[in-house]
Amino acid sequence: PFILTEYGTRADQADPARREAHLLAYAKIAAERPWIAGLSYWAFNDYRSMYPGSRADGVRPWGLVEYDRTPRALY
């Protein structure tokens, strides 16, 4: 079995509808393939990082919830 991991879109680079469509596309892929055992979205919450392309405050806005754990529409 396979698990699809680390998929998603940045909250500051895609509107909520696009983020939802992306998530649903992965769910459809998994549902159509019985050998896919599960999905793991990247990431549950925004997080601090020094990775290139991070915001000036160091927060990476990828999460289903914001840095302070406020749920986004995709949550």
Short mmCIF file of N, CA and C in Angstrom, two decimals:
data_model
loop_
_atom_site.label_atom_id
_atom_site.label_comp_id
_atom_site.label_asym_id
_atom_site.label_seq_id
_atom_site.Cartn_x
_atom_site.Cartn_y
_atom_site.Cartn_z
N PRO A 1 0.82 -1.21 0.00
CA PRO A 1 0.00 0.00 0.00
C PRO A 1 0.86 1.26 0.00
N PHE A 2 0.30 2.32 -0.48
CA PHE A 2 0.95 3.62 -0.53
C PHE A 2 0.15 4.62 0.30
N ILE A 3 0.83 5.62 0.78
CA ILE A 3 0.18 6.76 1.43
C ILE A 3 0.65 8.01 0.70
N LEU A 4 -0.29 8.82 0.22
CA LEU A 4 0.05 10.09 -0.42
C LEU A 4 0.30 11.12 0.67
N THR A 5 1.48 11.73 0.66
CA THR A 5 1.84 12.66 1.72
C THR A 5 2.33 13.99 1.17
N GLU A 6 2.31 14.97 2.05
CA GLU A 6 2.90 16.28 1.80
C GLU A 6 2.39 16.95 0.53
N TYR A 7 1.09 16.95 0.37
CA TYR A 7 0.47 17.68 -0.73
C TYR A 7 -0.30 18.85 -0.15
N GLY A 8 -0.47 19.89 -0.91
CA GLY A 8 -1.21 21.05 -0.44
C GLY A 8 -0.75 22.30 -1.17
N THR A 9 -1.40 23.41 -0.86
CA THR A 9 -1.05 24.69 -1.46
C THR A 9 -0.93 25.74 -0.36
N ARG A 10 -0.06 26.71 -0.60
CA ARG A 10 0.13 27.79 0.38
C ARG A 10 -1.13 28.63 0.49
N ALA A 11 -1.48 28.96 1.72
CA ALA A 11 -2.68 29.75 1.97
C ALA A 11 -2.57 31.16 1.41
N ASP A 12 -1.35 31.68 1.32
CA ASP A 12 -1.19 33.05 0.82
C ASP A 12 -0.98 33.09 -0.70
N GLN A 13 -1.01 31.95 -1.36
CA GLN A 13 -0.80 31.92 -2.80
C GLN A 13 -1.95 31.26 -3.55
N ALA A 14 -3.02 30.90 -2.84
CA ALA A 14 -4.17 30.29 -3.48
C ALA A 14 -5.42 30.64 -2.68
N ASP A 15 -6.50 30.94 -3.39
CA ASP A 15 -7.74 31.25 -2.67
C ASP A 15 -8.32 29.96 -2.09
N PRO A 16 -9.23 30.08 -1.13
CA PRO A 16 -9.78 28.89 -0.48
C PRO A 16 -10.40 27.88 -1.45
N ALA A 17 -11.05 28.35 -2.50
CA ALA A 17 -11.67 27.43 -3.46
C ALA A 17 -10.61 26.59 -4.18
N ARG A 18 -9.50 27.21 -4.54
CA ARG A 18 -8.41 26.47 -5.20
C ARG A 18 -7.79 25.46 -4.24
N ARG A 19 -7.61 25.84 -2.99
CA ARG A 19 -7.05 24.91 -2.00
C ARG A 19 -7.99 23.71 -1.81
N GLU A 20 -9.29 23.97 -1.76
CA GLU A 20 -10.26 22.89 -1.60
C GLU A 20 -10.25 21.97 -2.81
N ALA A 21 -10.20 22.54 -4.02
CA ALA A 21 -10.16 21.72 -5.24
C ALA A 21 -8.92 20.82 -5.26
N HIS A 22 -7.81 21.35 -4.81
CA HIS A 22 -6.56 20.58 -4.77
C HIS A 22 -6.70 19.41 -3.80
N LEU A 23 -7.25 19.67 -2.61
CA LEU A 23 -7.44 18.61 -1.62
C LEU A 23 -8.40 17.55 -2.15
N LEU A 24 -9.50 17.96 -2.75
CA LEU A 24 -10.49 17.01 -3.28
C LEU A 24 -9.93 16.19 -4.43
N ALA A 25 -9.05 16.78 -5.24
CA ALA A 25 -8.43 16.03 -6.33
C ALA A 25 -7.59 14.88 -5.78
N TYR A 26 -6.86 15.13 -4.71
CA TYR A 26 -6.07 14.05 -4.10
C TYR A 26 -6.98 13.00 -3.48
N ALA A 27 -8.08 13.42 -2.86
CA ALA A 27 -9.02 12.46 -2.29
C ALA A 27 -9.62 11.57 -3.37
N LYS A 28 -9.90 12.15 -4.53
CA LYS A 28 -10.45 11.38 -5.66
C LYS A 28 -9.43 10.37 -6.16
N ILE A 29 -8.19 10.80 -6.29
CA ILE A 29 -7.12 9.88 -6.72
C ILE A 29 -7.05 8.69 -5.77
N ALA A 30 -7.08 8.96 -4.47
CA ALA A 30 -6.98 7.89 -3.47
C ALA A 30 -8.21 6.97 -3.53
N ALA A 31 -9.38 7.54 -3.69
CA ALA A 31 -10.61 6.74 -3.71
C ALA A 31 -10.66 5.80 -4.92
N GLU A 32 -10.03 6.20 -6.02
CA GLU A 32 -10.05 5.40 -7.25
C GLU A 32 -9.00 4.31 -7.28
N ARG A 33 -8.12 4.29 -6.30
CA ARG A 33 -7.01 3.33 -6.29
C ARG A 33 -7.00 2.58 -4.96
N PRO A 34 -7.44 1.35 -4.94
CA PRO A 34 -7.55 0.61 -3.68
C PRO A 34 -6.22 0.36 -2.99
N TRP A 35 -5.12 0.50 -3.70
CA TRP A 35 -3.80 0.27 -3.10
C TRP A 35 -3.27 1.51 -2.39
N ILE A 36 -4.00 2.63 -2.43
CA ILE A 36 -3.63 3.81 -1.65
C ILE A 36 -4.33 3.70 -0.30
N ALA A 37 -3.51 3.61 0.75
CA ALA A 37 -4.04 3.36 2.09
C ALA A 37 -4.46 4.62 2.83
N GLY A 38 -3.99 5.78 2.39
CA GLY A 38 -4.36 6.99 3.10
C GLY A 38 -3.71 8.23 2.54
N LEU A 39 -4.04 9.36 3.15
CA LEU A 39 -3.54 10.67 2.74
C LEU A 39 -3.02 11.41 3.96
N SER A 40 -1.99 12.21 3.77
CA SER A 40 -1.48 13.06 4.85
C SER A 40 -1.20 14.44 4.28
N TYR A 41 -2.08 15.39 4.61
CA TYR A 41 -1.98 16.75 4.08
C TYR A 41 -0.78 17.47 4.68
N TRP A 42 -0.16 18.33 3.91
CA TRP A 42 0.93 19.18 4.39
C TRP A 42 0.37 20.58 4.52
N ALA A 43 0.25 21.12 5.59
CA ALA A 43 0.50 20.69 6.95
C ALA A 43 -0.72 21.06 7.78
N PHE A 44 -0.84 20.48 8.97
CA PHE A 44 -1.97 20.82 9.83
C PHE A 44 -1.96 22.31 10.18
N ASN A 45 -0.79 22.81 10.57
CA ASN A 45 -0.71 24.21 11.01
C ASN A 45 0.41 24.96 10.30
N ASP A 46 0.27 26.29 10.24
CA ASP A 46 1.38 27.13 9.78
C ASP A 46 2.54 26.93 10.76
N TYR A 47 3.73 27.17 10.29
CA TYR A 47 4.90 26.92 11.14
C TYR A 47 6.01 27.90 10.80
N ARG A 48 6.92 28.10 11.73
CA ARG A 48 8.08 28.97 11.51
C ARG A 48 9.18 28.19 10.80
N SER A 49 9.88 28.88 9.91
CA SER A 49 10.94 28.24 9.15
C SER A 49 11.86 29.31 8.58
N MET A 50 13.09 28.95 8.35
CA MET A 50 14.03 29.83 7.67
C MET A 50 14.18 29.40 6.21
N TYR A 51 13.30 28.51 5.75
CA TYR A 51 13.36 28.02 4.38
C TYR A 51 13.18 29.18 3.40
N PRO A 52 13.93 29.20 2.30
CA PRO A 52 13.78 30.28 1.32
C PRO A 52 12.32 30.39 0.84
N GLY A 53 11.85 31.59 0.74
CA GLY A 53 10.49 31.83 0.31
C GLY A 53 9.51 32.00 1.45
N SER A 54 10.01 31.87 2.68
CA SER A 54 9.15 32.11 3.84
C SER A 54 8.83 33.59 3.93
N ARG A 55 7.75 33.91 4.61
CA ARG A 55 7.41 35.32 4.81
C ARG A 55 8.49 35.98 5.66
N ALA A 56 8.46 37.29 5.70
CA ALA A 56 9.46 38.04 6.47
C ALA A 56 9.45 37.68 7.95
N ASP A 57 8.28 37.31 8.48
CA ASP A 57 8.20 36.92 9.89
C ASP A 57 8.60 35.46 10.12
N GLY A 58 8.96 34.76 9.06
CA GLY A 58 9.41 33.37 9.17
C GLY A 58 8.30 32.34 9.17
N VAL A 59 7.06 32.77 9.07
CA VAL A 59 5.95 31.83 9.09
C VAL A 59 5.69 31.29 7.69
N ARG A 60 5.54 29.96 7.60
CA ARG A 60 5.17 29.30 6.34
C ARG A 60 3.67 29.05 6.39
N PRO A 61 2.87 29.72 5.55
CA PRO A 61 1.41 29.64 5.62
C PRO A 61 0.82 28.48 4.80
N TRP A 62 1.11 27.27 5.21
CA TRP A 62 0.64 26.08 4.50
C TRP A 62 -0.51 25.39 5.21
N GLY A 63 -0.78 25.74 6.44
CA GLY A 63 -1.64 24.93 7.29
C GLY A 63 -3.13 24.98 7.03
N LEU A 64 -3.78 23.94 7.56
CA LEU A 64 -5.23 23.93 7.62
C LEU A 64 -5.70 24.93 8.67
N VAL A 65 -4.81 25.22 9.63
CA VAL A 65 -5.07 26.26 10.62
C VAL A 65 -3.91 27.24 10.59
N GLU A 66 -4.17 28.48 11.01
CA GLU A 66 -3.14 29.51 11.02
C GLU A 66 -2.15 29.26 12.15
N TYR A 67 -1.12 30.08 12.22
CA TYR A 67 -0.06 29.92 13.22
C TYR A 67 -0.62 29.92 14.64
N ASP A 68 -1.68 30.71 14.87
CA ASP A 68 -2.30 30.77 16.20
C ASP A 68 -3.42 29.72 16.36
N ARG A 69 -3.51 28.81 15.41
CA ARG A 69 -4.47 27.69 15.38
C ARG A 69 -5.90 28.10 15.02
N THR A 70 -6.06 29.29 14.45
CA THR A 70 -7.37 29.69 13.93
C THR A 70 -7.66 28.87 12.67
N PRO A 71 -8.77 28.15 12.62
CA PRO A 71 -9.07 27.33 11.45
C PRO A 71 -9.28 28.17 10.18
N ARG A 72 -8.76 27.68 9.08
CA ARG A 72 -9.01 28.29 7.77
C ARG A 72 -10.24 27.58 7.15
N ALA A 73 -10.73 28.12 6.06
CA ALA A 73 -11.91 27.55 5.38
C ALA A 73 -11.67 26.08 5.03
N LEU A 74 -10.48 25.72 4.64
CA LEU A 74 -10.18 24.34 4.24
C LEU A 74 -10.29 23.36 5.41
N TYR A 75 -10.08 23.85 6.64
CA TYR A 75 -10.17 23.00 7.82
C TYR A 75 -11.54 22.39 7.91
#
